């Protein structure tokens, strides 16, 4: 994980955010870690539509295929 001093982070913040990888950055003050910066993960949004064309439905998905009589 990359480490950077707080003063340098402050002056180069926008450029560092553009280059941010999955490991993130540790921000330090006087050599001691004070913050970690990670990219935001879009978890659910990536899943929507991700299986399009991969799944085949056979039969009626709204049916259990079990016949029953409510009167008995």
mmCIF file of N, CA and C in Angstrom:
data_model
loop_
_atom_site.group_PDB
_atom_site.id
_atom_site.type_symbol
_atom_site.label_atom_id
_atom_site.label_comp_id
_atom_site.label_asym_id
_atom_site.label_seq_id
_atom_site.Cartn_x
_atom_site.Cartn_y
_atom_site.Cartn_z
ATOM 1 N N UNK A 1 0.846 -1.170 0.000
ATOM 2 C CA UNK A 1 0.000 0.000 0.000
ATOM 3 C C UNK A 1 0.893 1.235 0.000
ATOM 4 N N UNK A 2 0.520 2.201 -0.792
ATOM 5 C CA UNK A 2 1.281 3.435 -0.926
ATOM 6 C C UNK A 2 1.060 4.343 0.284
ATOM 7 N N UNK A 3 2.114 5.011 0.719
ATOM 8 C CA UNK A 3 2.046 5.935 1.849
ATOM 9 C C UNK A 3 2.457 7.318 1.377
ATOM 10 N N UNK A 4 1.761 8.342 1.898
ATOM 11 C CA UNK A 4 2.062 9.710 1.523
ATOM 12 C C UNK A 4 1.840 10.621 2.723
ATOM 13 N N UNK A 5 2.672 11.639 2.850
ATOM 14 C CA UNK A 5 2.515 12.604 3.935
ATOM 15 C C UNK A 5 1.290 13.482 3.715
ATOM 16 N N UNK A 6 0.715 13.972 4.803
ATOM 17 C CA UNK A 6 -0.510 14.767 4.730
ATOM 18 C C UNK A 6 -0.325 16.043 3.904
ATOM 19 N N UNK A 7 0.814 16.718 4.049
ATOM 20 C CA UNK A 7 1.047 17.957 3.298
ATOM 21 C C UNK A 7 1.090 17.677 1.795
ATOM 22 N N UNK A 8 1.780 16.613 1.402
ATOM 23 C CA UNK A 8 1.864 16.259 -0.009
ATOM 24 C C UNK A 8 0.501 15.794 -0.526
ATOM 25 N N UNK A 9 -0.235 15.062 0.316
ATOM 26 C CA UNK A 9 -1.580 14.633 -0.063
ATOM 27 C C UNK A 9 -2.474 15.840 -0.318
ATOM 28 N N UNK A 10 -2.351 16.848 0.534
ATOM 29 C CA UNK A 10 -3.175 18.047 0.398
ATOM 30 C C UNK A 10 -2.910 18.756 -0.934
ATOM 31 N N UNK A 11 -1.657 18.873 -1.320
ATOM 32 C CA UNK A 11 -1.341 19.598 -2.549
ATOM 33 C C UNK A 11 -1.628 18.781 -3.815
ATOM 34 N N UNK A 12 -1.593 17.460 -3.722
ATOM 35 C CA UNK A 12 -1.775 16.607 -4.897
ATOM 36 C C UNK A 12 -3.039 15.749 -4.812
ATOM 37 N N UNK A 13 -3.974 16.145 -3.976
ATOM 38 C CA UNK A 13 -5.154 15.331 -3.681
ATOM 39 C C UNK A 13 -5.919 14.903 -4.937
ATOM 40 N N UNK A 14 -6.290 15.823 -5.796
ATOM 41 C CA UNK A 14 -7.107 15.482 -6.957
ATOM 42 C C UNK A 14 -6.381 14.533 -7.901
ATOM 43 N N UNK A 15 -5.105 14.751 -8.125
ATOM 44 C CA UNK A 15 -4.335 13.850 -8.990
ATOM 45 C C UNK A 15 -4.207 12.472 -8.360
ATOM 46 N N UNK A 16 -4.012 12.412 -7.046
ATOM 47 C CA UNK A 16 -3.906 11.128 -6.360
ATOM 48 C C UNK A 16 -5.222 10.352 -6.428
ATOM 49 N N UNK A 17 -6.334 11.058 -6.321
ATOM 50 C CA UNK A 17 -7.635 10.394 -6.412
ATOM 51 C C UNK A 17 -7.864 9.823 -7.808
ATOM 52 N N UNK A 18 -7.379 10.501 -8.834
ATOM 53 C CA UNK A 18 -7.508 9.998 -10.200
ATOM 54 C C UNK A 18 -6.678 8.737 -10.412
ATOM 55 N N UNK A 19 -5.582 8.592 -9.691
ATOM 56 C CA UNK A 19 -4.674 7.454 -9.852
ATOM 57 C C UNK A 19 -4.897 6.363 -8.805
ATOM 58 N N UNK A 20 -5.912 6.494 -7.990
ATOM 59 C CA UNK A 20 -6.153 5.575 -6.882
ATOM 60 C C UNK A 20 -6.424 4.157 -7.379
ATOM 61 N N UNK A 21 -5.679 3.184 -6.839
ATOM 62 C CA UNK A 21 -5.906 1.789 -7.202
ATOM 63 C C UNK A 21 -6.638 1.075 -6.063
ATOM 64 N N UNK A 22 -6.892 -0.213 -6.214
ATOM 65 C CA UNK A 22 -7.679 -0.969 -5.233
ATOM 66 C C UNK A 22 -7.009 -1.070 -3.865
ATOM 67 N N UNK A 23 -5.693 -0.906 -3.797
ATOM 68 C CA UNK A 23 -4.992 -0.982 -2.504
ATOM 69 C C UNK A 23 -5.187 0.274 -1.672
ATOM 70 N N UNK A 24 -5.393 1.403 -2.321
ATOM 71 C CA UNK A 24 -5.603 2.657 -1.607
ATOM 72 C C UNK A 24 -4.299 3.341 -1.219
ATOM 73 N N UNK A 25 -4.433 4.382 -0.406
ATOM 74 C CA UNK A 25 -3.307 5.199 0.047
ATOM 75 C C UNK A 25 -3.421 5.390 1.559
ATOM 76 N N UNK A 26 -2.297 5.322 2.252
ATOM 77 C CA UNK A 26 -2.247 5.653 3.675
ATOM 78 C C UNK A 26 -1.675 7.062 3.792
ATOM 79 N N UNK A 27 -2.416 7.937 4.465
ATOM 80 C CA UNK A 27 -1.958 9.306 4.683
ATOM 81 C C UNK A 27 -1.332 9.368 6.069
ATOM 82 N N UNK A 28 -0.126 9.950 6.150
ATOM 83 C CA UNK A 28 0.588 10.006 7.429
ATOM 84 C C UNK A 28 0.847 11.448 7.850
ATOM 85 N N UNK A 29 0.978 11.630 9.152
ATOM 86 C CA UNK A 29 1.421 12.895 9.751
ATOM 87 C C UNK A 29 2.575 12.553 10.668
ATOM 88 N N UNK A 30 3.696 13.168 10.422
ATOM 89 C CA UNK A 30 4.908 12.920 11.214
ATOM 90 C C UNK A 30 5.256 11.433 11.243
ATOM 91 N N UNK A 31 5.005 10.741 10.099
ATOM 92 C CA UNK A 31 5.348 9.333 9.982
ATOM 93 C C UNK A 31 4.336 8.357 10.555
ATOM 94 N N UNK A 32 3.257 8.868 11.175
ATOM 95 C CA UNK A 32 2.233 8.001 11.767
ATOM 96 C C UNK A 32 0.977 8.020 10.898
ATOM 97 N N UNK A 33 0.414 6.857 10.604
ATOM 98 C CA UNK A 33 -0.804 6.807 9.781
ATOM 99 C C UNK A 33 -1.985 7.489 10.468
ATOM 100 N N UNK A 34 -2.692 8.323 9.707
ATOM 101 C CA UNK A 34 -3.871 9.005 10.247
ATOM 102 C C UNK A 34 -5.130 8.717 9.429
ATOM 103 N N UNK A 35 -4.967 8.258 8.191
ATOM 104 C CA UNK A 35 -6.134 7.983 7.346
ATOM 105 C C UNK A 35 -5.767 7.005 6.243
ATOM 106 N N UNK A 36 -6.787 6.320 5.755
ATOM 107 C CA UNK A 36 -6.646 5.465 4.579
ATOM 108 C C UNK A 36 -7.675 5.923 3.560
ATOM 109 N N UNK A 37 -7.273 5.982 2.307
ATOM 110 C CA UNK A 37 -8.179 6.377 1.232
ATOM 111 C C UNK A 37 -8.294 5.208 0.263
ATOM 112 N N UNK A 38 -9.523 4.733 0.053
ATOM 113 C CA UNK A 38 -9.792 3.628 -0.856
ATOM 114 C C UNK A 38 -10.774 4.086 -1.918
ATOM 115 N N UNK A 39 -10.742 3.478 -3.096
ATOM 116 C CA UNK A 39 -11.753 3.812 -4.099
ATOM 117 C C UNK A 39 -13.119 3.308 -3.653
ATOM 118 N N UNK A 40 -14.156 4.033 -4.017
ATOM 119 C CA UNK A 40 -15.525 3.657 -3.677
ATOM 120 C C UNK A 40 -15.925 2.442 -4.500
ATOM 121 N N UNK A 41 -16.507 1.440 -3.864
ATOM 122 C CA UNK A 41 -16.900 0.211 -4.540
ATOM 123 C C UNK A 41 -18.395 0.259 -4.851
ATOM 124 N N UNK A 42 -18.734 0.114 -6.091
ATOM 125 C CA UNK A 42 -20.129 0.062 -6.518
ATOM 126 C C UNK A 42 -20.554 -1.394 -6.544
ATOM 127 N N UNK A 43 -20.938 -1.919 -5.417
ATOM 128 C CA UNK A 43 -21.203 -3.348 -5.297
ATOM 129 C C UNK A 43 -22.480 -3.777 -6.012
ATOM 130 N N UNK A 44 -23.609 -3.238 -5.609
ATOM 131 C CA UNK A 44 -24.888 -3.700 -6.161
ATOM 132 C C UNK A 44 -25.079 -3.262 -7.601
ATOM 133 N N UNK A 45 -24.681 -2.062 -7.923
ATOM 134 C CA UNK A 45 -24.894 -1.546 -9.275
ATOM 135 C C UNK A 45 -24.178 -2.400 -10.311
ATOM 136 N N UNK A 46 -23.039 -2.964 -9.968
ATOM 137 C CA UNK A 46 -22.313 -3.810 -10.914
ATOM 138 C C UNK A 46 -23.026 -5.131 -11.171
ATOM 139 N N UNK A 47 -23.849 -5.573 -10.244
ATOM 140 C CA UNK A 47 -24.529 -6.853 -10.388
ATOM 141 C C UNK A 47 -25.741 -6.781 -11.303
ATOM 142 N N UNK A 48 -26.391 -5.634 -11.360
ATOM 143 C CA UNK A 48 -27.606 -5.492 -12.152
ATOM 144 C C UNK A 48 -27.277 -5.682 -13.629
ATOM 145 N N UNK A 49 -27.879 -6.678 -14.220
ATOM 146 C CA UNK A 49 -27.681 -6.963 -15.633
ATOM 147 C C UNK A 49 -26.396 -7.705 -15.955
ATOM 148 N N UNK A 50 -25.608 -8.053 -14.947
ATOM 149 C CA UNK A 50 -24.320 -8.694 -15.213
ATOM 150 C C UNK A 50 -24.449 -10.114 -15.762
ATOM 151 N N UNK A 51 -25.578 -10.775 -15.553
ATOM 152 C CA UNK A 51 -25.776 -12.137 -16.039
ATOM 153 C C UNK A 51 -26.636 -12.193 -17.301
ATOM 154 N N UNK A 52 -26.873 -11.052 -17.924
ATOM 155 C CA UNK A 52 -27.705 -11.010 -19.129
ATOM 156 C C UNK A 52 -27.097 -11.912 -20.204
ATOM 157 N N UNK A 53 -27.939 -12.768 -20.751
ATOM 158 C CA UNK A 53 -27.490 -13.689 -21.780
ATOM 159 C C UNK A 53 -26.824 -14.947 -21.244
ATOM 160 N N UNK A 54 -26.658 -15.056 -19.928
ATOM 161 C CA UNK A 54 -25.995 -16.202 -19.314
ATOM 162 C C UNK A 54 -26.976 -17.206 -18.715
ATOM 163 N N UNK A 55 -28.224 -16.785 -18.485
ATOM 164 C CA UNK A 55 -29.198 -17.627 -17.803
ATOM 165 C C UNK A 55 -30.337 -17.968 -18.751
ATOM 166 N N UNK A 56 -30.739 -19.249 -18.761
ATOM 167 C CA UNK A 56 -31.876 -19.696 -19.562
ATOM 168 C C UNK A 56 -32.964 -20.178 -18.622
ATOM 169 N N UNK A 57 -34.172 -19.699 -18.834
ATOM 170 C CA UNK A 57 -35.306 -20.093 -18.005
ATOM 171 C C UNK A 57 -36.096 -21.158 -18.745
ATOM 172 N N UNK A 58 -36.355 -22.292 -18.086
ATOM 173 C CA UNK A 58 -37.137 -23.388 -18.655
ATOM 174 C C UNK A 58 -38.434 -23.496 -17.872
ATOM 175 N N UNK A 59 -39.552 -23.408 -18.537
ATOM 176 C CA UNK A 59 -40.836 -23.546 -17.871
ATOM 177 C C UNK A 59 -41.314 -22.221 -17.296
ATOM 178 N N UNK A 60 -42.312 -22.326 -16.426
ATOM 179 C CA UNK A 60 -42.944 -21.157 -15.815
ATOM 180 C C UNK A 60 -42.261 -20.853 -14.482
ATOM 181 N N UNK A 61 -41.571 -19.744 -14.384
ATOM 182 C CA UNK A 61 -40.853 -19.437 -13.138
ATOM 183 C C UNK A 61 -41.792 -18.993 -12.017
ATOM 184 N N UNK A 62 -43.053 -18.746 -12.331
ATOM 185 C CA UNK A 62 -44.019 -18.353 -11.319
ATOM 186 C C UNK A 62 -44.783 -19.550 -10.750
ATOM 187 N N UNK A 63 -44.485 -20.741 -11.221
ATOM 188 C CA UNK A 63 -45.190 -21.939 -10.783
ATOM 189 C C UNK A 63 -44.242 -22.856 -10.012
ATOM 190 N N UNK A 64 -44.818 -23.607 -9.033
ATOM 191 C CA UNK A 64 -44.033 -24.590 -8.278
ATOM 192 C C UNK A 64 -44.103 -25.968 -8.925
ATOM 193 N N UNK A 65 -44.962 -26.115 -9.950
ATOM 194 C CA UNK A 65 -45.206 -27.394 -10.613
ATOM 195 C C UNK A 65 -45.811 -28.423 -9.674
ATOM 196 N N UNK A 66 -46.419 -27.974 -8.595
ATOM 197 C CA UNK A 66 -47.119 -28.865 -7.663
ATOM 198 C C UNK A 66 -48.610 -28.585 -7.775
ATOM 199 N N UNK A 67 -49.383 -29.637 -8.064
ATOM 200 C CA UNK A 67 -50.828 -29.477 -8.151
ATOM 201 C C UNK A 67 -51.434 -29.750 -6.775
ATOM 202 N N UNK A 68 -52.357 -28.874 -6.371
ATOM 203 C CA UNK A 68 -53.015 -29.068 -5.089
ATOM 204 C C UNK A 68 -54.439 -28.548 -5.169
ATOM 205 N N UNK A 69 -55.247 -29.014 -4.270
ATOM 206 C CA UNK A 69 -56.649 -28.617 -4.223
ATOM 207 C C UNK A 69 -56.880 -27.891 -2.903
ATOM 208 N N UNK A 70 -57.293 -26.656 -2.977
ATOM 209 C CA UNK A 70 -57.495 -25.861 -1.776
ATOM 210 C C UNK A 70 -58.710 -26.321 -0.973
ATOM 211 N N UNK A 71 -59.591 -27.093 -1.572
ATOM 212 C CA UNK A 71 -60.800 -27.545 -0.892
ATOM 213 C C UNK A 71 -60.556 -28.762 -0.012
ATOM 214 N N UNK A 72 -59.479 -29.476 -0.197
ATOM 215 C CA UNK A 72 -59.290 -30.705 0.584
ATOM 216 C C UNK A 72 -58.455 -30.493 1.811
#
